[in-house]
């Protein structure tokens, strides 16, 4: 039987979602939810890789991340939200994969390498090094076909594809090889000029920031440092604010670029223009968020029913997996 194609996508509950999520992944979720069976993971185990010493932080951010998804228009009637730690089959599948994934393939993963630098790790935790394997389990336990992600995740999806091929070859072809889907703006820069806006990097404009906060953050954003006076000609290519115009101000981006190069617009006016544009985009998002903030019990209910539904899918697929691996010894025996 032909099944509807499935999407797996999600976020770590490490803080509120920002504009990088909006362009990198959330907009695709909203656009695709009508045509795909959409699963949204709140990856709390993956969040533990960098928060194992403050796990009490996660609970609030589980709700925050769910509300941010809802606030951009992910429809709880169409998409299914679930919490990673409540699906033990994902942990089981991670263990199975970890038997044949090599440590070197993880150590050479470019995203892991840059995150090690960003977090300033001298030594790497076993769980952190292995999170791409856990992510492969997140994607494959529900046989997802498509994964909308930012470009920092591409090397992880590639690993997932290799794991699927290896598993299917070693045992039986039961797993589905997923494809990544990256959006036009697949990596939004941070306000500090860092190549990535990231929740854990504290360099973002959050979907829930109020208008005054957005204004103040944009005012302090890094621009072309060599442009000091209004009459200095600017170089938009090295300006963070211009990159945001490119992502959020399609109608005016060419004009802004020319005006900056010819010094006919100053940084301050350019920033005010961007602030107005971004606040315009964020206003309906803030309104929807306020609706759900007033109804946290509705959000919790959605998380519980989604997680229950997904658990059913996980049990079925894991039965196939164990059978393929010839370790379904006592399935149907009434044992456990
Ligand atoms: P953390 O810093 O805690 O890892 P994060 O900002 O990287 O948080 P994640 O929850 O790890 O957010 O990522 C969720 C999804 O959002 C992923 O698909 C990721 O690629 C995408 N994403 C995150 N930041 C950006 C960005 N700056 N530009 C584009 N996509 C992004
Ligand atoms: Mg991340």
Short mmCIF file of C-alpha atoms and ligand atoms in Angstrom, two decimals:
data_model
loop_
_atom_site.label_atom_id
_atom_site.label_comp_id
_atom_site.label_asym_id
_atom_site.label_seq_id
_atom_site.Cartn_x
_atom_site.Cartn_y
_atom_site.Cartn_z
CA UNK A 1 0.00 0.00 0.00
CA UNK A 2 1.26 3.50 -0.83
CA UNK A 3 1.67 5.47 2.38
CA UNK A 4 1.77 9.25 2.62
CA UNK A 5 5.37 10.49 2.67
CA UNK A 6 6.56 11.31 6.16
CA UNK A 7 8.55 14.25 7.50
CA UNK A 8 10.63 14.18 10.65
CA UNK A 9 11.92 17.49 11.91
CA UNK A 10 12.37 19.18 15.26
CA UNK A 11 14.35 21.19 17.75
CA UNK A 12 16.34 20.82 20.92
CA UNK A 13 14.57 22.31 23.96
CA UNK A 14 17.53 24.54 24.77
CA UNK A 15 15.73 27.88 24.60
CA UNK A 16 13.19 29.81 22.62
CA UNK A 17 13.30 29.58 18.83
CA UNK A 18 14.78 32.37 16.76
CA UNK A 19 14.75 33.78 13.23
CA UNK A 20 17.35 31.19 12.14
CA UNK A 21 14.82 28.47 12.90
CA UNK A 22 12.15 30.44 11.08
CA UNK A 23 14.01 30.61 7.76
CA UNK A 24 15.98 27.38 8.19
CA UNK A 25 13.22 25.00 9.12
CA UNK A 26 9.94 26.33 10.54
CA UNK A 27 8.69 27.93 7.31
CA UNK A 28 9.19 24.62 5.51
CA UNK A 29 7.28 22.79 8.23
CA UNK A 30 4.30 25.08 7.77
CA UNK A 31 4.46 24.86 3.98
CA UNK A 32 4.69 21.07 3.92
CA UNK A 33 2.30 20.06 6.68
CA UNK A 34 -0.66 19.75 4.31
CA UNK A 35 1.02 17.29 2.00
CA UNK A 36 3.14 15.22 4.37
CA UNK A 37 2.58 13.19 7.47
CA UNK A 38 4.59 15.54 9.73
CA UNK A 39 6.30 14.42 12.95
CA UNK A 40 7.94 17.11 15.11
CA UNK A 41 10.42 15.89 17.68
CA UNK A 42 11.26 17.86 20.79
CA UNK A 43 14.76 16.44 21.19
CA UNK A 44 15.25 16.59 24.95
CA UNK A 45 17.78 13.76 25.08
CA UNK A 46 19.87 15.55 22.49
CA UNK A 47 19.53 18.72 24.57
CA UNK A 48 21.06 16.79 27.48
CA UNK A 49 24.30 16.37 25.53
CA UNK A 50 25.08 20.01 26.36
CA UNK A 51 22.86 20.36 29.46
CA UNK A 52 23.45 17.15 31.43
CA UNK A 53 24.58 19.29 34.39
CA UNK A 54 21.37 21.37 34.44
CA UNK A 55 18.59 19.03 33.30
CA UNK A 56 15.98 20.97 35.28
CA UNK A 57 16.22 23.66 32.56
CA UNK A 58 14.66 21.44 29.92
CA UNK A 59 11.07 21.24 31.13
CA UNK A 60 10.26 24.90 30.49
CA UNK A 61 11.94 24.83 27.11
CA UNK A 62 9.94 21.78 26.01
CA UNK A 63 6.87 24.01 26.28
CA UNK A 64 8.65 27.00 24.76
CA UNK A 65 9.69 25.08 21.67
CA UNK A 66 6.19 23.64 21.23
CA UNK A 67 4.68 27.14 21.54
CA UNK A 68 7.15 28.62 19.08
CA UNK A 69 6.22 25.98 16.50
CA UNK A 70 2.53 26.68 17.03
CA UNK A 71 3.11 30.42 16.88
CA UNK A 72 4.51 30.30 13.34
CA UNK A 73 1.52 28.32 12.15
CA UNK A 74 2.35 24.65 12.61
CA UNK A 75 -1.13 23.21 12.94
CA UNK A 76 -1.61 20.70 15.78
CA UNK A 77 -4.41 19.08 13.76
CA UNK A 78 -1.98 18.32 10.95
CA UNK A 79 1.41 17.80 12.59
CA UNK A 80 2.22 15.38 15.42
CA UNK A 81 4.48 16.66 18.21
CA UNK A 82 6.34 14.24 20.46
CA UNK A 83 8.95 14.21 23.20
CA UNK A 84 12.07 12.21 22.43
CA UNK A 85 12.74 10.88 25.95
CA UNK A 86 9.26 9.35 26.12
CA UNK A 87 9.98 7.09 23.14
CA UNK A 88 12.40 4.51 24.60
CA UNK A 89 12.56 2.72 21.24
CA UNK A 90 14.72 5.62 19.98
CA UNK A 91 17.30 4.90 22.67
CA UNK A 92 17.17 1.20 21.79
CA UNK A 93 17.71 1.88 18.09
CA UNK A 94 20.59 4.26 18.91
CA UNK A 95 22.29 1.41 20.77
CA UNK A 96 21.87 -0.95 17.82
CA UNK A 97 23.34 1.60 15.39
CA UNK A 98 26.23 2.37 17.72
CA UNK A 99 27.48 -1.21 17.23
CA UNK A 100 28.54 -0.48 13.66
CA UNK A 101 29.12 3.31 13.47
CA UNK A 102 32.84 4.07 13.80
CA UNK A 103 34.22 6.60 16.25
CA UNK A 104 36.33 8.15 13.48
CA UNK A 105 33.31 8.88 11.31
CA UNK A 106 31.89 10.88 14.22
CA UNK A 107 35.12 12.66 15.12
CA UNK A 108 35.54 13.84 11.55
CA UNK A 109 31.98 15.12 11.25
CA UNK A 110 32.33 18.85 10.40
CA UNK A 111 29.38 19.99 12.55
CA UNK A 112 30.64 18.07 15.58
CA UNK A 113 34.09 19.62 15.03
CA UNK A 114 32.77 23.18 14.88
CA UNK A 115 30.48 22.63 17.88
CA UNK A 116 33.41 21.31 19.92
CA UNK A 117 35.18 24.60 19.17
CA UNK A 118 32.13 26.71 19.84
CA UNK A 119 31.48 25.11 23.22
CA UNK A 120 35.20 25.14 24.03
CA UNK A 121 35.34 21.42 24.91
CA UNK A 122 38.78 19.99 25.69
CA UNK A 123 37.50 16.47 26.03
CA UNK A 124 34.32 15.21 24.40
CA UNK A 125 31.53 13.35 26.12
CA UNK A 126 30.57 9.98 24.69
CA UNK A 127 26.93 11.11 24.34
CA UNK A 128 27.88 14.35 22.60
CA UNK A 129 30.12 12.59 20.09
CA UNK A 130 27.31 10.12 19.44
CA UNK A 131 24.39 12.52 19.09
CA UNK A 132 24.33 12.20 15.28
CA UNK A 133 23.71 8.47 15.82
CA UNK A 134 20.82 9.26 18.13
CA UNK A 135 19.56 11.67 15.49
CA UNK A 136 19.70 8.87 12.91
CA UNK A 137 17.46 6.88 15.24
CA UNK A 138 15.08 9.87 15.56
CA UNK A 139 14.70 9.97 11.79
CA UNK A 140 14.53 6.26 11.07
CA UNK A 141 12.43 4.86 13.91
CA UNK A 142 9.40 6.34 12.12
CA UNK A 143 10.69 5.67 8.58
CA UNK A 144 10.80 9.37 7.67
CA UNK A 145 11.32 10.21 3.99
CA UNK A 146 12.16 13.90 4.29
CA UNK A 147 13.95 16.01 6.89
CA UNK A 148 13.67 19.83 6.63
CA UNK A 149 16.79 21.23 8.35
CA UNK A 150 19.35 24.01 8.34
CA UNK A 151 22.66 23.28 6.64
CA UNK A 152 24.43 22.54 9.95
CA UNK A 153 22.48 19.28 9.94
CA UNK A 154 23.44 18.07 6.46
CA UNK A 155 26.40 15.98 7.57
CA UNK A 156 24.14 14.28 10.13
CA UNK A 157 21.54 13.40 7.51
CA UNK A 158 24.32 12.00 5.34
CA UNK A 159 25.40 9.81 8.27
CA UNK A 160 21.79 8.68 8.70
CA UNK A 161 21.69 7.63 5.07
CA UNK A 162 24.90 5.65 5.49
CA UNK A 163 23.54 3.97 8.62
CA UNK A 164 20.34 2.97 6.82
CA UNK A 165 22.25 1.48 3.91
CA UNK A 166 24.56 -0.43 6.25
CA UNK A 167 21.68 -1.72 8.38
CA UNK A 168 19.65 -2.82 5.37
CA UNK A 169 22.69 -4.58 3.92
CA UNK A 170 23.74 -6.27 7.18
CA UNK A 171 20.26 -7.46 8.16
CA UNK A 172 17.12 -6.95 6.06
CA UNK A 173 15.98 -3.93 4.04
CA UNK A 174 13.43 -2.58 6.51
CA UNK A 175 14.68 0.99 6.99
CA UNK A 176 13.94 4.02 4.78
CA UNK A 177 16.77 6.25 3.52
CA UNK A 178 15.72 9.86 4.20
CA UNK A 179 16.45 12.98 2.20
CA UNK A 180 17.41 16.34 3.64
CA UNK A 181 15.51 19.43 2.60
CA UNK A 182 17.31 22.75 3.04
CA UNK A 183 15.66 26.07 2.52
CA UNK A 184 16.95 28.99 0.44
CA UNK A 185 18.46 30.58 3.57
CA UNK A 186 19.91 27.46 5.11
CA UNK A 187 22.06 29.22 7.69
CA UNK A 188 21.22 32.58 9.19
CA UNK A 189 24.11 34.50 10.78
CA UNK A 190 24.05 35.59 14.42
CA UNK A 191 23.73 39.21 15.57
CA UNK A 192 27.37 39.03 16.65
CA UNK A 193 28.50 38.10 13.12
CA UNK A 194 28.96 34.41 14.06
CA UNK A 195 28.18 32.31 10.99
CA UNK A 196 25.19 30.77 12.80
CA UNK A 197 22.44 32.23 14.90
CA UNK A 198 22.08 29.60 17.63
CA UNK A 199 19.96 29.25 20.77
CA UNK A 200 22.94 28.18 22.81
CA UNK A 201 25.10 30.97 21.37
CA UNK A 202 22.96 33.80 22.72
CA UNK A 203 23.18 35.76 19.47
CA UNK A 204 19.63 35.59 18.18
CA UNK A 205 16.44 37.48 17.59
CA UNK A 206 13.76 35.31 19.15
CA UNK A 207 10.31 34.81 17.67
CA UNK A 208 8.93 35.89 21.03
CA UNK A 209 11.05 39.06 21.39
CA UNK A 210 8.92 42.18 21.73
CA UNK A 211 9.22 45.09 19.28
CA UNK A 212 11.50 47.15 21.55
CA UNK A 213 13.89 44.22 22.09
CA UNK A 214 14.11 43.62 18.34
CA UNK A 215 14.92 47.29 17.82
CA UNK A 216 17.61 47.28 20.48
CA UNK A 217 19.18 44.03 19.20
CA UNK A 218 19.31 45.26 15.60
CA UNK A 219 20.75 48.57 16.72
CA UNK A 220 23.66 46.65 18.30
CA UNK A 221 24.14 44.21 15.38
CA UNK A 222 27.56 43.95 13.76
CA UNK A 223 27.92 45.87 10.45
CA UNK A 224 30.80 46.63 8.09
CA UNK A 225 33.35 47.81 10.67
CA UNK A 226 35.23 50.00 8.19
CA UNK A 227 32.14 52.16 7.57
CA UNK A 228 32.44 54.84 10.23
CA UNK A 229 31.02 58.04 8.72
CA UNK A 230 27.80 58.36 6.74
CA UNK A 231 29.85 59.30 3.67
CA UNK A 232 31.94 56.06 3.83
CA UNK A 233 30.82 53.60 1.19
CA UNK A 234 29.74 50.29 2.73
CA UNK A 235 30.23 46.67 1.76
CA UNK A 236 26.96 44.76 2.27
CA UNK A 237 28.68 41.42 1.76
CA UNK A 238 30.33 41.63 5.15
CA UNK A 239 27.38 43.21 6.98
CA UNK A 240 25.15 41.12 9.24
CA UNK A 241 22.27 43.57 8.90
CA UNK A 242 22.40 43.23 5.13
CA UNK A 243 22.22 39.44 5.44
CA UNK A 244 18.99 39.91 7.38
CA UNK A 245 17.64 42.23 4.65
CA UNK A 246 18.48 39.46 2.21
CA UNK A 247 16.52 36.93 4.27
CA UNK A 248 13.54 39.03 5.32
CA UNK A 249 13.25 42.02 3.00
CA UNK A 250 13.20 40.55 -0.48
CA UNK A 251 11.38 43.55 -2.02
CA UNK A 252 14.00 46.09 -0.94
CA UNK A 253 17.21 44.10 -0.77
CA UNK A 254 18.66 45.26 -4.09
CA UNK A 255 17.89 48.89 -3.34
CA UNK A 256 19.46 48.57 0.13
CA UNK A 257 22.57 47.01 -1.36
CA UNK A 258 23.03 49.83 -3.90
CA UNK A 259 22.29 52.52 -1.32
CA UNK A 260 24.88 51.08 1.07
CA UNK A 261 27.56 50.82 -1.62
CA UNK A 262 26.94 54.41 -2.74
CA UNK A 263 26.66 55.69 0.85
CA UNK A 264 23.21 57.12 0.17
CA UNK A 265 21.79 55.31 3.19
CA UNK A 266 23.42 55.25 6.64
CA UNK A 267 23.64 52.23 8.95
CA UNK A 268 21.12 53.71 11.32
CA UNK A 269 18.39 54.19 8.67
CA UNK A 270 19.20 50.77 7.24
CA UNK A 271 18.75 49.23 10.69
CA UNK A 272 15.47 51.09 11.27
CA UNK A 273 14.14 49.79 7.98
CA UNK A 274 15.07 46.21 8.94
CA UNK A 275 13.58 46.60 12.42
CA UNK A 276 10.23 47.66 10.96
CA UNK A 277 10.28 44.77 8.50
CA UNK A 278 11.12 42.13 11.10
CA UNK A 279 8.61 43.47 13.60
CA UNK A 280 6.01 43.24 10.86
CA UNK A 281 6.80 39.57 10.31
CA UNK A 282 6.90 38.84 14.04
CA UNK A 283 3.67 40.58 15.03
CA UNK A 284 1.21 37.82 14.01
CA UNK A 285 3.65 35.23 15.43
CA UNK A 286 3.66 37.04 18.81
CA UNK A 287 -0.13 37.14 18.77
CA UNK A 288 -0.47 33.42 18.18
CA UNK A 289 2.13 32.74 20.86
CA UNK A 290 0.18 34.82 23.36
CA UNK A 291 -2.90 32.71 22.59
CA UNK A 292 -1.05 29.50 23.51
CA UNK A 293 0.73 31.08 26.47
CA UNK A 294 -2.72 31.64 27.93
CA UNK A 295 -3.55 27.97 27.36
CA UNK A 296 -0.53 25.90 28.44
CA UNK A 297 -2.77 22.95 29.32
CA UNK A 298 -3.86 22.76 25.66
CA UNK A 299 -0.21 22.59 24.58
CA UNK A 300 0.55 19.88 27.16
CA UNK A 301 -2.43 17.85 26.01
CA UNK A 302 -1.19 18.11 22.41
CA UNK A 303 2.27 16.87 23.46
CA UNK A 304 0.85 13.93 25.38
CA UNK A 305 -1.53 12.73 22.68
CA UNK A 306 1.14 13.18 19.98
CA UNK A 307 3.71 11.26 22.00
CA UNK A 308 1.23 8.41 22.59
CA UNK A 309 0.50 8.17 18.87
CA UNK A 310 4.19 8.15 17.95
CA UNK A 311 4.96 5.50 20.57
CA UNK A 312 2.60 3.16 18.71
CA UNK A 313 4.50 3.75 15.45
CA UNK A 314 7.83 3.21 17.23
CA UNK A 315 6.76 -0.14 18.70
CA UNK A 316 5.70 -1.45 15.31
CA UNK A 317 8.89 -0.41 13.53
CA UNK A 318 11.10 -1.75 16.33
CA UNK A 319 9.41 -5.13 16.03
CA UNK A 320 10.48 -5.18 12.38
CA UNK A 321 13.98 -4.03 13.34
CA UNK A 322 14.45 -6.75 15.98
CA UNK A 323 13.08 -9.36 13.65
CA UNK A 324 15.45 -8.19 10.86
CA UNK A 325 18.37 -8.47 13.30
CA UNK A 326 17.24 -11.94 14.41
CA UNK A 327 16.93 -10.79 18.00
CA UNK A 328 13.16 -10.92 18.31
CA UNK A 329 13.73 -14.08 20.42
CA UNK A 330 10.64 -13.96 22.55
CA UNK A 331 8.35 -11.66 20.55
CA UNK A 332 4.76 -12.92 20.90
CA UNK A 333 5.77 -15.13 23.87
CA UNK A 334 4.04 -12.90 26.41
CA UNK A 335 7.47 -12.10 27.91
CA UNK A 336 7.61 -8.45 29.19
P1 LIG B 1 21.46 24.97 19.92
O1 LIG B 1 22.39 26.16 19.82
O2 LIG B 1 20.99 24.71 21.31
O3 LIG B 1 21.98 23.74 19.23
P2 LIG B 1 20.02 25.72 17.57
O4 LIG B 1 19.75 27.18 17.43
O5 LIG B 1 21.16 25.13 16.79
O6 LIG B 1 20.16 25.43 19.12
P3 LIG B 1 18.45 23.37 17.11
O7 LIG B 1 17.30 23.03 17.98
O8 LIG B 1 19.75 22.64 17.36
O9 LIG B 1 18.70 24.95 17.22
O10 LIG B 1 18.07 23.21 15.57
C1 LIG B 1 16.74 23.02 15.11
C2 LIG B 1 16.68 23.21 13.61
O11 LIG B 1 16.85 24.58 13.27
C3 LIG B 1 17.77 22.46 12.82
O12 LIG B 1 17.21 21.96 11.63
C4 LIG B 1 18.78 23.52 12.52
O13 LIG B 1 19.51 23.24 11.35
C5 LIG B 1 17.88 24.74 12.32
N1 LIG B 1 18.64 25.96 12.62
C6 LIG B 1 19.12 26.31 13.81
N2 LIG B 1 19.81 27.48 13.74
C7 LIG B 1 19.73 27.89 12.43
C8 LIG B 1 20.22 29.01 11.69
N3 LIG B 1 20.92 29.96 12.28
N4 LIG B 1 19.95 29.09 10.36
C9 LIG B 1 19.21 28.12 9.75
N5 LIG B 1 18.71 27.02 10.39
C10 LIG B 1 18.97 26.91 11.71
MG1 LIG B 2 21.77 23.02 17.23
#
